[in-house]
Short mmCIF file of C-alpha atoms in Angstrom, two decimals:
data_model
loop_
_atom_site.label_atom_id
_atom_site.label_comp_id
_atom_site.label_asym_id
_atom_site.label_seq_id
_atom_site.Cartn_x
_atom_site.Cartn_y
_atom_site.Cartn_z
CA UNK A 1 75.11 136.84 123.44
CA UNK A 2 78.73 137.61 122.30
CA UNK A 3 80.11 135.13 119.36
CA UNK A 4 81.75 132.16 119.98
CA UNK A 5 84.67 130.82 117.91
CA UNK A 6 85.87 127.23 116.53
CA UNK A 7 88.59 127.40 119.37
CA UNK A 8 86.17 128.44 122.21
CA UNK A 9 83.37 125.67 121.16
CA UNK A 10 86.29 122.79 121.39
CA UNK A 11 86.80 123.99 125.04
CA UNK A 12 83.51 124.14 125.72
CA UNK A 13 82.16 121.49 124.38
CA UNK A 14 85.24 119.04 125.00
CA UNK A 15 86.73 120.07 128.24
CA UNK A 16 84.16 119.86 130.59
CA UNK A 17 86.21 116.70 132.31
CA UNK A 18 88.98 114.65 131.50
CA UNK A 19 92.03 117.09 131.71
CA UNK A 20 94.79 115.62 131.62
CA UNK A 21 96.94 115.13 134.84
CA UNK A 22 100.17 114.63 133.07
CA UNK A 23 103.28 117.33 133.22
CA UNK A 24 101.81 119.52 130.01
CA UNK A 25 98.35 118.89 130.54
CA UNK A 26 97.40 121.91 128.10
CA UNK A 27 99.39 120.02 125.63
CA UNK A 28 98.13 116.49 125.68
CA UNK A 29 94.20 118.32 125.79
CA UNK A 30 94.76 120.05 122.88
CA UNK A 31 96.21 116.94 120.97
CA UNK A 32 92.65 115.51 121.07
CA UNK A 33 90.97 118.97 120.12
CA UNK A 34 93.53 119.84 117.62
CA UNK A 35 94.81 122.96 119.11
CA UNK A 36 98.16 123.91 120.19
CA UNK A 37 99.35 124.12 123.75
CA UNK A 38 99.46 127.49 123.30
CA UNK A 39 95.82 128.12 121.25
CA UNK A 40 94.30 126.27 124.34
CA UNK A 41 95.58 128.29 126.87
CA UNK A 42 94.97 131.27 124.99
CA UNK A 43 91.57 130.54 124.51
CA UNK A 44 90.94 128.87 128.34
CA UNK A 45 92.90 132.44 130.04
CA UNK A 46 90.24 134.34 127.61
CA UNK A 47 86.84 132.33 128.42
CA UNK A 48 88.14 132.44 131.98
CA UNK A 49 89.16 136.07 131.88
CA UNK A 50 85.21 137.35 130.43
CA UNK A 51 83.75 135.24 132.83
CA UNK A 52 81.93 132.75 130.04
CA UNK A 53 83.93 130.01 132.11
CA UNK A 54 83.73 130.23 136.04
CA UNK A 55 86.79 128.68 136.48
CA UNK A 56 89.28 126.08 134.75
CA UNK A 57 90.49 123.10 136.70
CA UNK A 58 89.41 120.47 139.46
CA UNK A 59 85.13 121.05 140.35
CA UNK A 60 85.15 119.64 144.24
CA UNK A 61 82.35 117.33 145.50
CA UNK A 62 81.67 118.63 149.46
CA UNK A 63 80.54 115.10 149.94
CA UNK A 64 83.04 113.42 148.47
CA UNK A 65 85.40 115.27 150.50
CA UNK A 66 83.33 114.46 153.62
CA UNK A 67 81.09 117.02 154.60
CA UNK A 68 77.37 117.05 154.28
CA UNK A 69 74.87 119.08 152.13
CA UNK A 70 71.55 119.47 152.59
CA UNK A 71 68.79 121.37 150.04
CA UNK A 72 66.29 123.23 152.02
CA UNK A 73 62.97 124.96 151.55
CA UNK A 74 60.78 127.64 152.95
CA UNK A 75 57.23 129.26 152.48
CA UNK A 76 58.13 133.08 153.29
CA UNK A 77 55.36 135.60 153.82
CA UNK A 78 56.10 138.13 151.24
CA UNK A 79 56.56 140.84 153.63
CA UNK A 80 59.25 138.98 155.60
CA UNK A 81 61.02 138.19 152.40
CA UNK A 82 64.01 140.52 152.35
CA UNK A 83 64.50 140.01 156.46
CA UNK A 84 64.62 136.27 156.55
CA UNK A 85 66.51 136.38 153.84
CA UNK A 86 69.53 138.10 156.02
CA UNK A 87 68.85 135.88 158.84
CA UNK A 88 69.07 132.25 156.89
CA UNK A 89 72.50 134.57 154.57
CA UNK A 90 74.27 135.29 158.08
CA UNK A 91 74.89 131.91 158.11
CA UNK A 92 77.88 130.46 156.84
CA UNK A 93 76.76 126.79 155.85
CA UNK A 94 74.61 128.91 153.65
CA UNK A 95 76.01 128.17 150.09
CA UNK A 96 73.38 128.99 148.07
CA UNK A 97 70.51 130.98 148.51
CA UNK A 98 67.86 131.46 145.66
CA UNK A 99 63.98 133.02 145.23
CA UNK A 100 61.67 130.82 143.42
CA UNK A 101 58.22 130.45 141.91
CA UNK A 102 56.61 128.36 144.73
CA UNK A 103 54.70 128.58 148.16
CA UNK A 104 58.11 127.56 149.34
CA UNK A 105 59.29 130.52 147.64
CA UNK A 106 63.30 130.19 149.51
CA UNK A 107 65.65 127.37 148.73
CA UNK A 108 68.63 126.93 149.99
CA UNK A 109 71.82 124.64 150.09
CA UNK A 110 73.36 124.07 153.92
CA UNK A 111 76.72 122.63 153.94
CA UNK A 112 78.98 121.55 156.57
CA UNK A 113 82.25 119.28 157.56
CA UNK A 114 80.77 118.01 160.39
CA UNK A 115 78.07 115.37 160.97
CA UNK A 116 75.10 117.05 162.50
CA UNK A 117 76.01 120.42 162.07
CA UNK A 118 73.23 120.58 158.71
CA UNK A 119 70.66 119.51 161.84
CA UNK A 120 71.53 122.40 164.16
CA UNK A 121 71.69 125.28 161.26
CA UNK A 122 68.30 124.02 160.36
CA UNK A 123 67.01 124.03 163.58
CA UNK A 124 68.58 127.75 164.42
CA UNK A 125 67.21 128.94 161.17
CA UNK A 126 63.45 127.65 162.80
CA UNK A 127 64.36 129.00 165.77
CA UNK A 128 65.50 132.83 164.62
CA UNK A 129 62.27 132.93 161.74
CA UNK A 130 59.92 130.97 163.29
CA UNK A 131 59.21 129.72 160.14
CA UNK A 132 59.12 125.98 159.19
CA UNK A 133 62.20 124.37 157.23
CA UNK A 134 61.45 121.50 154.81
CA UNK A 135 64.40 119.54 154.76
CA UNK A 136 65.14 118.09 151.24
CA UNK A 137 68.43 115.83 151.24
CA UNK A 138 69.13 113.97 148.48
CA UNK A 139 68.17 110.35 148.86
CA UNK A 140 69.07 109.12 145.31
CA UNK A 141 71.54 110.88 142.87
CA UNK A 142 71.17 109.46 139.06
CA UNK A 143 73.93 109.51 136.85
CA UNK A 144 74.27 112.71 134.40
CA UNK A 145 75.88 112.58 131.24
CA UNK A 146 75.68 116.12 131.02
CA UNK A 147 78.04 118.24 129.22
CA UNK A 148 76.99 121.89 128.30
CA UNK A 149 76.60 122.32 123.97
CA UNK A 150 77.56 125.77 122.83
CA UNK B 1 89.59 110.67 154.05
CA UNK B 2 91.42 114.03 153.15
CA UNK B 3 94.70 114.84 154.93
CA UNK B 4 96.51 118.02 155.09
CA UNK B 5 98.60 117.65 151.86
CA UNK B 6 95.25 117.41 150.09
CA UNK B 7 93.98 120.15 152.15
CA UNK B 8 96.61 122.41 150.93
CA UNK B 9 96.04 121.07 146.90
CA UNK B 10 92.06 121.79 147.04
CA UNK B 11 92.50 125.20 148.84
CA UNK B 12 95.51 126.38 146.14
CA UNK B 13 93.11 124.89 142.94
CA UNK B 14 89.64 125.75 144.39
CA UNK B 15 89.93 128.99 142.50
CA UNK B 16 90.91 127.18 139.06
CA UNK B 17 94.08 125.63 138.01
CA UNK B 18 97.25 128.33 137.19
CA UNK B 19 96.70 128.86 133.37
CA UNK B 20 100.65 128.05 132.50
CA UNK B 21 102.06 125.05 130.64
CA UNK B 22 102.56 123.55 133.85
CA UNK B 23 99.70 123.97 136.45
CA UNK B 24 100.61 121.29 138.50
CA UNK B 25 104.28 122.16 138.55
CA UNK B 26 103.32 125.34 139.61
CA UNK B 27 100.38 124.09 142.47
CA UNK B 28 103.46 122.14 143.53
CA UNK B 29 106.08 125.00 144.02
CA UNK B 30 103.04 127.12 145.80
CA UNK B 31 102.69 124.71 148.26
CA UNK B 32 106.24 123.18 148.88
CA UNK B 33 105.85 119.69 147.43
CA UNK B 34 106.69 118.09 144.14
CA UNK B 35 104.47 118.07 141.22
CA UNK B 36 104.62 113.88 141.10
CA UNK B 37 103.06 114.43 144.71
CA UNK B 38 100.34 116.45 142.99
CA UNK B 39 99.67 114.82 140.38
CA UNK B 40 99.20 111.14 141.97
CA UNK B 41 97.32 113.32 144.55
CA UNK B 42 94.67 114.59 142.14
CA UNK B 43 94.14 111.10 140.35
CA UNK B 44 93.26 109.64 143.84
CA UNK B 45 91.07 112.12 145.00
CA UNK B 46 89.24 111.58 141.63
CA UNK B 47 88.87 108.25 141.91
CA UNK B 48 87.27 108.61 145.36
CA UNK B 49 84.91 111.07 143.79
CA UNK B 50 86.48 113.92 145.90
CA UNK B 51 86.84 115.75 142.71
CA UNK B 52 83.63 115.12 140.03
CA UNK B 53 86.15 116.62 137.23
CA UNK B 54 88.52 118.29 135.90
CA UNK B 55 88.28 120.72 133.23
CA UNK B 56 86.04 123.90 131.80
CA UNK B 57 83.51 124.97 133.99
CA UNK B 58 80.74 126.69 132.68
CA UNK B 59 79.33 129.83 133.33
CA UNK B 60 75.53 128.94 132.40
CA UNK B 61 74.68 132.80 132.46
CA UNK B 62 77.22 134.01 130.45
CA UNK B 63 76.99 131.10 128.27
CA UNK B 64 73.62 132.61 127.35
CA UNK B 65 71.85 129.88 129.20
CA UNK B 66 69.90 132.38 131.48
CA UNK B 67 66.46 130.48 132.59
CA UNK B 68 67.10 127.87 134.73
CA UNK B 69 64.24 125.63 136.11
CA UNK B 70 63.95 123.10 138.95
CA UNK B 71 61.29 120.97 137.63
CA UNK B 72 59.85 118.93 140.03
CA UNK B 73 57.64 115.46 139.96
CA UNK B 74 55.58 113.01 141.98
CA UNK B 75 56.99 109.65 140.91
CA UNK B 76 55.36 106.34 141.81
CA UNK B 77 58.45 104.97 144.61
CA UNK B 78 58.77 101.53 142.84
CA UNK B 79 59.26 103.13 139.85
CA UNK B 80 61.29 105.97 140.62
CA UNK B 81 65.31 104.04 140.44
CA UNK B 82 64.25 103.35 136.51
CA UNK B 83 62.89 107.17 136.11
CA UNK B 84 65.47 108.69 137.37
CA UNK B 85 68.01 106.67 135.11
CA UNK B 86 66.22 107.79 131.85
CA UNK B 87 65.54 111.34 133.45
CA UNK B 88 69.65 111.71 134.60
CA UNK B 89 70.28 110.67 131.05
CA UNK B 90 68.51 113.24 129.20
CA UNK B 91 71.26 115.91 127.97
CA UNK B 92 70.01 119.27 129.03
CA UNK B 93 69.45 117.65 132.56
CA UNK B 94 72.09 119.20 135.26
CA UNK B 95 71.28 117.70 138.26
CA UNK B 96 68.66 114.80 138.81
CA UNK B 97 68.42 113.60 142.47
CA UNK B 98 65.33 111.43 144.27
CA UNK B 99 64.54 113.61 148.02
CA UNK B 100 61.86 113.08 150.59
CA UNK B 101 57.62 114.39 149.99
CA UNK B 102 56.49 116.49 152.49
CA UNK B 103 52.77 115.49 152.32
CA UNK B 104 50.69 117.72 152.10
CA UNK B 105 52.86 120.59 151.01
CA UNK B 106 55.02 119.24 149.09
CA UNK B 107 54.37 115.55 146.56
CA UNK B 108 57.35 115.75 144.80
CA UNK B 109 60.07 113.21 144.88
CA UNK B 110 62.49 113.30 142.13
CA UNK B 111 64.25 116.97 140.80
CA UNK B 112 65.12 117.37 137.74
CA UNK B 113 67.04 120.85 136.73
CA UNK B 114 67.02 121.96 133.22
CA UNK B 115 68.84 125.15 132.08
CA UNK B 116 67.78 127.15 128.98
CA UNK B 117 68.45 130.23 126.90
CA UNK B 118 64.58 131.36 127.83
CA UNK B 119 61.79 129.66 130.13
CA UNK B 120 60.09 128.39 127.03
CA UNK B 121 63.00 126.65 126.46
CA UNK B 122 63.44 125.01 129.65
CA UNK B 123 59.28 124.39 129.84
CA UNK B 124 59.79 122.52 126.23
CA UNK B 125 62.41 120.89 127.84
CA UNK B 126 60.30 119.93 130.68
CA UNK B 127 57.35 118.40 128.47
CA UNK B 128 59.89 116.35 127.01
CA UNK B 129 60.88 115.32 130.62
CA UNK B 130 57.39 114.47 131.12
CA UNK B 131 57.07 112.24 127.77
CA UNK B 132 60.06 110.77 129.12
CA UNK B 133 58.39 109.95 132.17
CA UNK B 134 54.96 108.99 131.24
CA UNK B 135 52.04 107.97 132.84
CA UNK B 136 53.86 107.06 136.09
CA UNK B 137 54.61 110.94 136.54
CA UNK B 138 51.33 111.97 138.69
CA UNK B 139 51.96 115.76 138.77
CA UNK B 140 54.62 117.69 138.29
CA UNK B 141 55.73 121.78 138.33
CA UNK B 142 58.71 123.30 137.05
CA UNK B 143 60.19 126.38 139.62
CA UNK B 144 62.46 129.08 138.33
CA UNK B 145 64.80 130.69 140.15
CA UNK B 146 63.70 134.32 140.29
CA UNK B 147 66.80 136.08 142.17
CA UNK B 148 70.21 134.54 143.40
CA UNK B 149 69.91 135.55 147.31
CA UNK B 150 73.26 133.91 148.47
CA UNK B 151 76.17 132.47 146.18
CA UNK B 152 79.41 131.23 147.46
CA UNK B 153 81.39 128.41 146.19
CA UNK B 154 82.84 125.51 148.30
CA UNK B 155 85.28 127.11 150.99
CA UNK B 156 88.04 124.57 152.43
CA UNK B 157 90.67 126.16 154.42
CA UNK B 158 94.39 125.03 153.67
#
């Protein structure tokens, strides 16, 4: 993994919330991490740029704003893999899709603005593979403190 | 509930904030209203928990973290509100939510992910999940993610 300097670490590890939403944001942040305005901006347009940081700025909650989201899981025969896979991806409440090391070896996130609609993907998605869909919402969320160390 | 002036902020920052000395200024101009607008904006749609944050947001893969695991336990229910407190709390934790069983398939009902620089990170993270948890943790697994099939981020249209 490439090196990380003092500058990038304070991002990192100190501006994972709490921006500022003043007039010269960059400038109040990098009071507290003892940068200059322009240091920090430097250093966020170059983290940003390499693609160490997805993106700077506001991270959206779909269910704050709304809209529902749903986890789901299926148990794919191995030879279907790569076809089902298409046929639950052509759908555009399909956020994320990923492969893992279960029986219910496909997991993916539905999301959607409108009540109900999480019901009828899932139900399409049963219909079209003939394969069961184990619904997982979320029934509890606990707190995170999480910040990501570098 | 959104309207369409924050319609118009989410779909102009979903992509990041503009990296100048004044982002919000500059959100404003894009979209034809003032920057106070914006700014008072923002603050209420984080305080509604619209927006979780504001700030860096990581790249776990590039960041070197490259393993990520879902790990995955059968948690007595009376005991799971106090679990999942100490489990959410736990620093290398990213996500910790309490979903539904699907006996017999499936006996797991809280998720905990953990991200690592290998898997024998994230499984020594796990066992510590598990000391965490003790004996009231009555089986547990930990499932990596072997191939990204689908990623897209939120999409709200202005």
């Amino acid at each position: 993994m490439r090196h990380i300097d003092s500058a990038e670490q304070a991002i990192i590890n100190g501006l994972q919330g709490g921006f500022p939403l003043t007039q010269r944001p960059f400038h109040d942040a990098g009071v507290e991490l003892g940068l200059s305005e322009s240091e920090l901006l430097d250093g966020v347009r170059h983290l940003v740029a390499d693609g160490r940081l997805s993106r700077f700025g506001p991270l959206w909650d779909a269910e704050g704003l709304g809209g529902d989201v749903c986890l789901a899981a299926m148990a794919v025969p191995r030879e279907r893999f790569e076809a089902v896979a298409e046929q639950v991806n052509a759908h555009p409440e399909v956020a994320h899709n990923y492969e893992r090391t279960n029986a219910l070896n496909m997991w993916f996130v539905v999301s959607a603005e409108k009540a109900g609609r999480i019901a009828e993907v899932i139900d399409e998605i049963e219909l079209e593979t003939g394969l069961k869909v184990y619904a997982m919402p979320k029934t509890r969320e606990f707190f995170i403190g999480f910040r990501l160390e570098v | 509930m959104i309207d369409a002036v924050d319609r118009k902020i989410i779909a102009a920052t979903q992509g990041g904030l503009p990296l100048v000395g004044e982002p919000y200024r500059a959100v404003a101009e894009r979209i034809g209203i003032d920057e106070a607008t914006v700014i008072a904006r923002l603050k209420q749609l984080l305080s509604e928990g619209a927006i979780r944050r504001i700030g860096a947001i990581p790249n776990h893969y590039a960041l070197g973290f490259t393993a990520n695991g879902m790990s995955v336990w059968d948690v007595a229910d009376d005991a799971i509100a106090e679990i999942g407190e100490k489990v959410g709390a736990l620093e290398f934790v990213t996500h910790c939510y309490e979903r539904p069983r699907h006996i017999p398939l499936w006996p797991y009902n809280l998720f905990a992910m953990v991200h690592g620089r290998s898997r024998d990170e994230v499984r020594a993270k796990v066992e510590q999940i598990g000391q965490k948890i003790g004996p009231a943790a009555r089986a547990h697994e930990v499932l990596f993610s072997t191939r990204i099939l689908k990623k897209t981020g939120l999409r709200i249209a202005a």
